[in-house]
CSV table of C-alpha atoms and ligand atoms in Angstrom, one decimal:
chain,number,residue,atom,x,y,z
N,1,MET,CA,49.2,10.8,-1.2
N,2,ARG,CA,45.1,11.4,-1.9
N,3,ILE,CA,43.0,9.9,0.3
N,4,LEU,CA,39.3,9.7,0.6
N,5,VAL,CA,37.9,9.9,4.1
N,6,LEU,CA,34.2,8.4,4.0
N,7,GLY,CA,32.5,9.8,7.1
N,8,GLY,CA,35.0,12.6,7.2
N,9,ALA,CA,32.5,14.9,8.7
N,10,GLY,CA,32.2,12.8,11.8
N,11,PHE,CA,34.0,13.5,15.3
N,12,ILE,CA,36.8,11.0,14.4
N,13,GLY,CA,36.9,11.5,10.7
N,14,SER,CA,37.4,15.2,11.2
N,15,HIS,CA,40.5,14.5,13.4
N,16,LEU,CA,41.8,12.4,10.7
N,17,CYS,CA,41.4,14.7,7.6
N,18,GLU,CA,43.3,17.3,9.9
N,19,ARG,CA,46.1,15.0,10.5
N,20,LEU,CA,46.3,13.9,6.8
N,21,LEU,CA,46.3,17.6,6.1
N,22,GLY,CA,48.9,18.8,8.2
N,23,GLU,CA,51.1,15.8,7.0
N,24,GLY,CA,50.5,16.9,3.1
N,25,HIS,CA,48.2,14.8,1.6
N,26,ARG,CA,45.4,15.8,-0.8
N,27,VAL,CA,42.1,15.1,1.5
N,28,ILE,CA,38.5,14.1,0.4
N,29,ALA,CA,35.8,14.1,3.1
N,30,MET,CA,32.7,12.6,2.0
N,31,ASP,CA,29.4,12.5,4.5
N,32,ASN,CA,25.7,12.3,4.2
N,33,TYR,CA,25.5,14.1,7.5
N,34,ILE,CA,23.3,11.6,9.4
N,35,THR,CA,25.4,11.9,12.5
N,36,GLY,CA,28.7,13.9,11.5
N,37,SER,CA,28.5,17.9,10.9
N,38,ARG,CA,29.6,20.3,8.2
N,39,ARG,CA,30.4,21.8,11.7
N,40,ASN,CA,33.2,19.5,11.9
N,41,VAL,CA,35.2,20.4,9.1
N,42,ASP,CA,34.4,24.0,9.0
N,43,HIS,CA,37.8,25.0,9.9
N,44,LEU,CA,39.6,23.0,7.1
N,45,LEU,CA,37.2,24.2,4.1
N,46,GLY,CA,39.9,27.0,3.0
N,47,HIS,CA,42.9,24.4,2.7
N,48,ALA,CA,44.2,24.1,-0.6
N,49,HIS,CA,44.2,20.3,-0.1
N,50,PHE,CA,40.8,19.6,1.1
N,51,SER,CA,37.3,19.0,-0.6
N,52,LEU,CA,34.1,18.3,1.0
N,53,ILE,CA,31.3,16.1,-0.5
N,54,GLU,CA,28.1,15.6,0.2
N,55,ASN,CA,27.4,11.8,-0.7
N,56,ASP,CA,25.0,8.9,0.6
N,57,VAL,CA,27.7,5.8,0.1
N,58,THR,CA,25.0,3.6,0.5
N,59,ILE,CA,23.8,4.6,-3.0
N,60,SER,CA,27.3,5.5,-4.7
N,61,CYS,CA,31.0,6.3,-3.9
N,62,ASP,CA,33.0,7.7,-6.6
N,63,VAL,CA,35.3,10.7,-7.2
N,64,ASP,CA,37.0,11.7,-10.4
N,65,GLU,CA,40.4,11.7,-9.5
N,66,SER,CA,43.3,9.1,-9.0
N,67,LEU,CA,43.1,7.7,-5.1
N,68,ASP,CA,45.7,6.1,-2.9
N,69,ALA,CA,43.6,5.2,0.1
N,70,VAL,CA,40.3,4.8,0.9
N,71,MET,CA,39.2,5.4,4.4
N,72,ASN,CA,35.8,3.7,5.6
N,73,LEU,CA,34.5,5.4,8.6
N,74,ALA,CA,31.1,6.1,7.4
N,75,SER,CA,28.6,4.7,10.0
N,76,PRO,CA,26.4,6.0,12.7
N,77,ALA,CA,28.8,4.8,16.0
N,78,SER,CA,26.7,5.8,19.2
N,79,PRO,CA,23.9,3.3,20.5
N,80,VAL,CA,21.8,6.6,20.5
N,81,GLY,CA,23.0,7.0,16.9
N,82,TYR,CA,22.2,3.8,15.6
N,83,LEU,CA,19.3,2.5,17.4
N,84,ASP,CA,17.6,6.2,15.6
N,85,ASN,CA,19.4,4.8,12.4
N,86,PRO,CA,18.8,1.1,12.2
N,87,ILE,CA,18.3,0.5,8.6
N,88,GLU,CA,20.8,3.3,7.5
N,89,THR,CA,23.3,1.5,9.8
N,90,MET,CA,23.2,-1.9,8.4
N,91,LYS,CA,23.2,-0.3,4.6
N,92,VAL,CA,26.4,1.8,5.7
N,93,GLY,CA,27.9,-1.5,6.9
N,94,SER,CA,26.8,-3.2,3.9
N,95,HIS,CA,26.2,-1.7,1.1
N,96,GLY,CA,28.7,1.3,1.7
N,97,THR,CA,31.6,-1.0,2.7
N,98,TYR,CA,30.9,-2.7,-0.9
N,99,ASN,CA,30.4,0.6,-2.7
N,100,ALA,CA,34.0,1.7,-1.0
N,101,LEU,CA,35.8,-1.5,-1.6
N,102,GLU,CA,34.6,-1.8,-5.2
N,103,LEU,CA,36.0,2.0,-5.6
N,104,ALA,CA,39.2,1.1,-3.9
N,105,LEU,CA,39.7,-1.6,-6.4
N,106,ARG,CA,39.0,0.2,-9.6
N,107,LYS,CA,41.8,3.0,-8.1
N,108,GLY,CA,44.2,0.6,-6.8
N,109,ALA,CA,44.0,2.3,-3.7
N,110,ARG,CA,44.6,0.7,-0.1
N,111,PHE,CA,41.6,0.3,1.7
N,112,LEU,CA,40.7,0.5,5.8
N,113,MET,CA,37.8,-0.5,7.2
N,114,ALA,CA,37.1,1.2,10.6
N,115,SER,CA,35.8,-1.6,12.7
N,116,THR,CA,34.8,-2.1,16.1
N,117,SER,CA,35.4,-3.3,19.9
N,118,GLU,CA,31.4,-4.0,19.4
N,119,VAL,CA,32.2,-6.8,17.1
N,120,TYR,CA,33.2,-8.9,20.6
N,121,GLY,CA,29.6,-8.1,21.3
N,122,ASP,CA,29.6,-8.7,25.1
N,123,PRO,CA,32.3,-10.1,25.7
N,124,LYS,CA,33.3,-13.5,27.2
N,125,GLU,CA,37.1,-13.1,27.3
N,126,HIS,CA,38.4,-10.2,29.3
N,127,PRO,CA,40.6,-8.5,28.1
N,128,GLN,CA,39.5,-8.9,24.3
N,129,LYS,CA,42.0,-9.8,21.5
N,130,GLU,CA,41.7,-9.8,17.9
N,131,SER,CA,41.5,-13.9,18.0
N,132,TYR,CA,38.4,-14.0,19.8
N,133,TRP,CA,35.4,-14.5,17.9
N,134,GLY,CA,33.0,-12.4,20.1
N,135,HIS,CA,29.8,-12.8,21.9
N,136,VAL,CA,26.9,-11.0,19.8
N,137,ASN,CA,22.9,-11.2,19.9
N,138,SER,CA,22.3,-11.4,16.7
N,139,ILE,CA,18.7,-10.3,16.9
N,140,GLY,CA,19.0,-7.8,19.9
N,141,VAL,CA,19.0,-4.1,19.5
N,142,ARG,CA,22.4,-3.4,19.3
N,143,SER,CA,22.6,-5.9,16.3
N,144,VAL,CA,22.5,-3.7,13.8
N,145,TYR,CA,25.5,-2.3,14.7
N,146,ASP,CA,27.3,-5.0,15.4
N,147,GLU,CA,26.5,-7.3,12.8
N,148,ALA,CA,26.9,-4.5,9.9
N,149,LYS,CA,30.8,-3.7,11.2
N,150,ARG,CA,31.1,-8.3,11.3
N,151,PHE,CA,29.7,-8.2,7.9
N,152,ALA,CA,31.9,-5.2,6.8
N,153,GLU,CA,34.9,-7.0,8.5
N,154,ALA,CA,33.9,-10.3,6.6
N,155,LEU,CA,33.5,-8.3,2.9
N,156,THR,CA,36.9,-6.8,3.5
N,157,MET,CA,38.8,-9.9,3.8
N,158,ALA,CA,37.0,-11.0,0.8
N,159,TYR,CA,38.2,-8.4,-1.1
N,160,TYR,CA,41.8,-9.3,0.4
N,161,ARG,CA,41.8,-13.2,-0.7
N,162,LYS,CA,39.7,-12.4,-3.6
N,163,HIS,CA,41.6,-9.5,-5.3
N,164,ASN,CA,44.6,-9.0,-2.9
N,165,LEU,CA,43.4,-6.0,-2.2
N,166,ARG,CA,45.7,-4.1,0.5
N,167,THR,CA,43.3,-4.2,2.9
N,168,ARG,CA,43.4,-3.1,6.8
N,169,ILE,CA,40.8,-3.6,9.7
N,170,ILE,CA,41.3,-1.5,12.5
N,171,ARG,CA,38.7,-2.3,15.8
N,172,ILE,CA,38.1,0.8,17.2
N,173,PHE,CA,37.4,0.6,21.2
N,174,ASN,CA,36.2,3.9,22.7
N,175,THR,CA,37.4,7.0,21.9
N,176,PHE,CA,36.9,10.6,23.0
N,177,GLY,CA,37.9,14.1,22.3
N,178,PRO,CA,36.3,17.5,20.7
N,179,ARG,CA,33.8,17.6,18.5
N,180,MET,CA,32.0,14.9,19.9
N,181,ALA,CA,28.6,15.4,19.1
N,182,LEU,CA,26.9,16.6,22.6
N,183,GLU,CA,23.8,15.1,21.8
N,184,ASP,CA,24.9,11.5,20.9
N,185,GLY,CA,24.1,9.8,24.2
N,186,ARG,CA,27.4,8.4,24.6
N,187,VAL,CA,28.9,8.4,27.9
N,188,VAL,CA,31.6,10.8,27.3
N,189,PRO,CA,29.7,13.6,25.8
N,190,ASN,CA,27.0,12.8,28.2
N,191,PHE,CA,29.0,13.1,31.3
N,192,VAL,CA,31.1,16.1,30.2
N,193,ARG,CA,28.2,18.0,28.9
N,194,GLN,CA,26.4,17.3,32.4
N,195,ALA,CA,29.6,18.7,34.4
N,196,VAL,CA,29.9,21.9,32.0
N,197,ASN,CA,26.3,22.6,33.0
N,198,ASP,CA,26.8,21.8,36.6
N,199,GLU,CA,23.8,19.1,36.2
N,200,PRO,CA,23.9,15.5,37.9
N,201,LEU,CA,26.4,12.8,35.9
N,202,THR,CA,23.5,10.1,34.7
N,203,VAL,CA,25.5,7.0,35.5
N,204,TYR,CA,23.5,3.9,34.0
N,205,GLY,CA,22.5,0.9,36.7
N,206,ASP,CA,24.8,0.2,39.0
N,207,GLY,CA,27.8,2.2,37.6
N,208,SER,CA,29.5,-1.2,37.4
N,209,ALA,CA,30.3,-1.7,33.8
N,210,THR,CA,33.8,-1.2,32.3
N,211,ARG,CA,35.3,0.9,29.4
N,212,SER,CA,38.2,2.4,28.5
N,213,PHE,CA,39.1,5.4,26.9
N,214,CYS,CA,41.1,6.1,24.2
N,215,TYR,CA,41.8,10.1,23.5
N,216,VAL,CA,40.9,10.6,19.5
N,217,THR,CA,44.6,12.4,18.3
N,218,ASP,CA,46.1,8.9,20.0
N,219,LEU,CA,43.4,6.9,18.0
N,220,VAL,CA,44.2,8.7,14.8
N,221,ASP,CA,47.9,7.9,15.2
N,222,GLY,CA,47.1,4.2,15.3
N,223,MET,CA,44.8,4.3,12.3
N,224,LEU,CA,47.5,6.3,10.1
N,225,ARG,CA,50.0,3.3,11.3
N,226,LEU,CA,47.7,0.4,10.2
N,227,LEU,CA,46.8,2.1,7.1
N,228,TRP,CA,50.3,2.4,5.9
N,229,SER,CA,51.7,-1.0,7.6
N,230,ASP,CA,51.2,-4.3,5.7
N,231,GLU,CA,48.9,-6.1,7.9
N,232,PRO,CA,45.6,-7.3,6.5
N,233,ASN,CA,44.4,-8.5,9.6
N,234,PRO,CA,42.4,-6.9,12.4
N,235,VAL,CA,43.8,-4.6,14.9
N,236,ASN,CA,42.7,-3.4,18.3
N,237,VAL,CA,43.3,0.4,19.0
N,238,GLY,CA,42.1,1.7,22.1
N,239,ASN,CA,43.7,2.6,25.8
N,240,PRO,CA,43.7,-0.1,27.9
N,241,ARG,CA,43.4,1.7,31.3
N,242,GLU,CA,40.0,-0.1,32.3
N,243,MET,CA,37.2,1.5,34.5
N,244,THR,CA,34.1,1.7,35.9
N,245,MET,CA,31.7,4.2,34.7
N,246,THR,CA,31.2,5.2,38.6
N,247,GLU,CA,35.1,5.8,38.5
N,248,PHE,CA,34.8,7.4,34.9
N,249,ALA,CA,32.2,9.8,36.5
N,250,GLN,CA,34.6,10.3,39.4
N,251,ALA,CA,37.3,11.3,36.8
N,252,VAL,CA,35.6,13.7,34.8
N,253,LEU,CA,34.1,15.3,38.1
N,254,ALA,CA,38.1,15.6,38.9
N,255,ALA,CA,38.7,17.1,35.8
N,256,ALA,CA,36.2,19.7,36.3
N,257,GLY,CA,37.6,20.8,39.2
N,258,PRO,CA,36.3,22.5,42.6
N,259,GLU,CA,33.9,25.0,40.8
N,260,CYS,CA,31.8,22.3,39.5
N,261,ARG,CA,28.5,21.7,41.4
N,262,SER,CA,27.6,18.3,39.6
N,263,THR,CA,27.3,14.7,41.6
N,264,ILE,CA,26.8,11.4,40.7
N,265,ALA,CA,23.0,10.1,39.8
N,266,TYR,CA,22.7,6.6,39.3
N,267,VAL,CA,19.4,6.4,36.9
N,268,ASN,CA,17.7,4.1,34.5
N,269,PRO,CA,17.9,5.0,31.3
N,270,GLY,CA,15.1,2.2,29.9
N,271,ALA,CA,15.3,-1.2,28.6
N,272,ALA,CA,16.3,-0.3,25.0
N,273,ARG,CA,19.1,1.6,26.0
N,274,VAL,CA,20.6,-0.9,28.3
N,275,ALA,CA,19.6,-4.0,26.6
N,276,ASP,CA,23.0,-6.2,25.6
N,277,ASP,CA,24.9,-3.3,26.9
N,278,PRO,CA,28.7,-4.7,27.4
N,279,GLN,CA,29.7,-5.0,30.8
N,280,ARG,CA,33.5,-5.2,30.2
N,281,ARG,CA,35.6,-4.0,27.8
N,282,ARG,CA,39.3,-3.5,27.4
N,283,PRO,CA,41.5,-4.1,24.6
N,284,ASP,CA,44.6,-6.3,24.5
N,285,ILE,CA,47.0,-3.7,22.3
N,286,THR,CA,49.8,-6.2,22.0
N,287,ARG,CA,49.3,-6.7,18.3
N,288,ALA,CA,48.9,-2.8,17.6
N,289,ARG,CA,52.2,-2.8,20.2
N,290,THR,CA,54.4,-5.3,18.2
N,291,ILE,CA,53.2,-4.5,14.7
N,292,LEU,CA,52.4,-1.0,14.8
N,293,GLY,CA,54.9,0.2,17.5
N,294,TRP,CA,52.1,2.2,18.5
N,295,GLU,CA,51.0,2.9,22.4
N,296,PRO,CA,48.5,5.7,23.5
N,297,GLN,CA,50.4,9.1,24.7
N,298,VAL,CA,47.7,10.9,25.9
N,299,SER,CA,46.5,10.8,29.6
N,300,LEU,CA,42.8,10.5,30.6
N,301,GLU,CA,43.0,13.7,32.6
N,302,ASP,CA,44.8,15.7,30.1
N,303,GLY,CA,42.3,14.3,27.3
N,304,LEU,CA,39.2,15.4,29.8
N,305,ARG,CA,40.5,18.7,30.0
N,306,GLU,CA,40.7,19.1,26.5
N,307,THR,CA,37.3,17.7,25.8
N,308,LEU,CA,35.8,20.3,28.7
N,309,GLY,CA,37.3,23.1,27.5
N,310,TYR,CA,35.5,22.6,23.8
N,311,PHE,CA,32.3,21.5,25.6
N,312,ARG,CA,32.5,25.2,27.2
N,313,ALA,CA,32.9,26.9,24.5
N,314,VAL,CA,30.1,25.3,22.5
N,315,ARG,CA,28.1,26.3,25.8
N,316,ASN,CA,29.5,29.8,25.4
N,317,ARG,CA,29.0,30.2,21.5
N,318,ALA,CA,25.0,28.6,22.5
N,319,ALA,CA,24.1,31.3,25.4
D,401,LIG,N1,26.5,5.5,30.1
D,401,LIG,C1,26.1,5.8,31.4
D,401,LIG,N2,25.6,7.0,30.9
D,401,LIG,C2,25.5,7.6,30.4
D,401,LIG,C3,25.8,7.0,29.1
D,401,LIG,C4,26.3,5.9,28.8
D,401,LIG,O1,26.4,5.2,32.5
D,401,LIG,O2,25.0,8.6,30.4
D,401,LIG,C5,27.0,3.7,30.3
D,401,LIG,C6,26.4,2.9,29.3
D,401,LIG,O3,25.6,2.1,29.9
D,401,LIG,C7,28.0,1.7,29.2
D,401,LIG,C8,29.0,2.7,29.3
D,401,LIG,O4,28.4,4.0,30.0
D,401,LIG,O5,27.8,1.0,30.0
D,401,LIG,C9,29.4,3.2,27.5
D,401,LIG,O6,28.5,3.4,26.7
D,401,LIG,P1,28.4,4.5,25.7
D,401,LIG,O7,27.0,4.6,25.1
D,401,LIG,O8,29.5,5.7,25.7
D,401,LIG,O9,29.1,3.7,24.1
D,401,LIG,P2,29.5,2.1,24.1
D,401,LIG,O10,30.8,2.0,24.8
D,401,LIG,O11,28.3,1.4,24.8
D,401,LIG,O12,29.1,1.7,23.0
């Protein structure tokens, strides 16, 4: 198969490209490096079936070969990433998604939209099922991401209904692993970076907010099962093991081992960073289980060990 991965030099995109190449597909990665990095796919550049194209999909999106699938992962995705790039985030969710859908239509390709648990906002239902419509502040600081992804879902469904395009929508919950950007401000890279540097782990507020963390290879597996399925409606993919940020900090310290001298520090990162911060998040993955036969395989502890190893290697290279 020939597959175009938009956002292919991002954290998840790079793992997706790697997996697709491993399965024998031809992979074209497109990225404008706004938050992704060429370094994430350096190791794939010599592969005979891999190409990397620098391009801004908000302006245009085209390739001069046939395609079997277009996978749209292009967007800043961390709170710091989209708070720093609010207009670009709205443009990639809207113009970028439109350009990507038009390309899929021209090529007769399948289309997968990488959506997010942020479409549920600060949820009033717990855990979150796909049938929940969400609780989003349309003018809050996070709205540039949340509403762009909600728009992208709506546009994807419009192409499904109007053109019978084979569209898929994955709602990605918190995902982690090697190649997360060290400075992207999310809780996993922050805690892991702090742990490998023996610095205090910065828990925001009282540490009672919850998340559930899925290892990136599990996420990619769910994403591909969905791509090749016949399911046009959104499917949550994430790990249902929910924990508070205090419990997560403790898990990072345990995985870092006794030689790590970090402690836990409760800090106030400023109003903008925590405004509309969802207080609870856990996916209901019944649909992924029943429709895709998908279940996460990698434990938090194993995933953290891999991620710590990657962050240590990056630290040692920089030293
Ligand atoms: N958080 C934290 N310390 C950090 C970074 C984030 O306690 O150094 C908290 C944040 O307030 C939120 C949770 O961790 O409650 C997850 O935040 P993240 O930025 O990873 O992404 P989100 O799930 O909000 O998209």
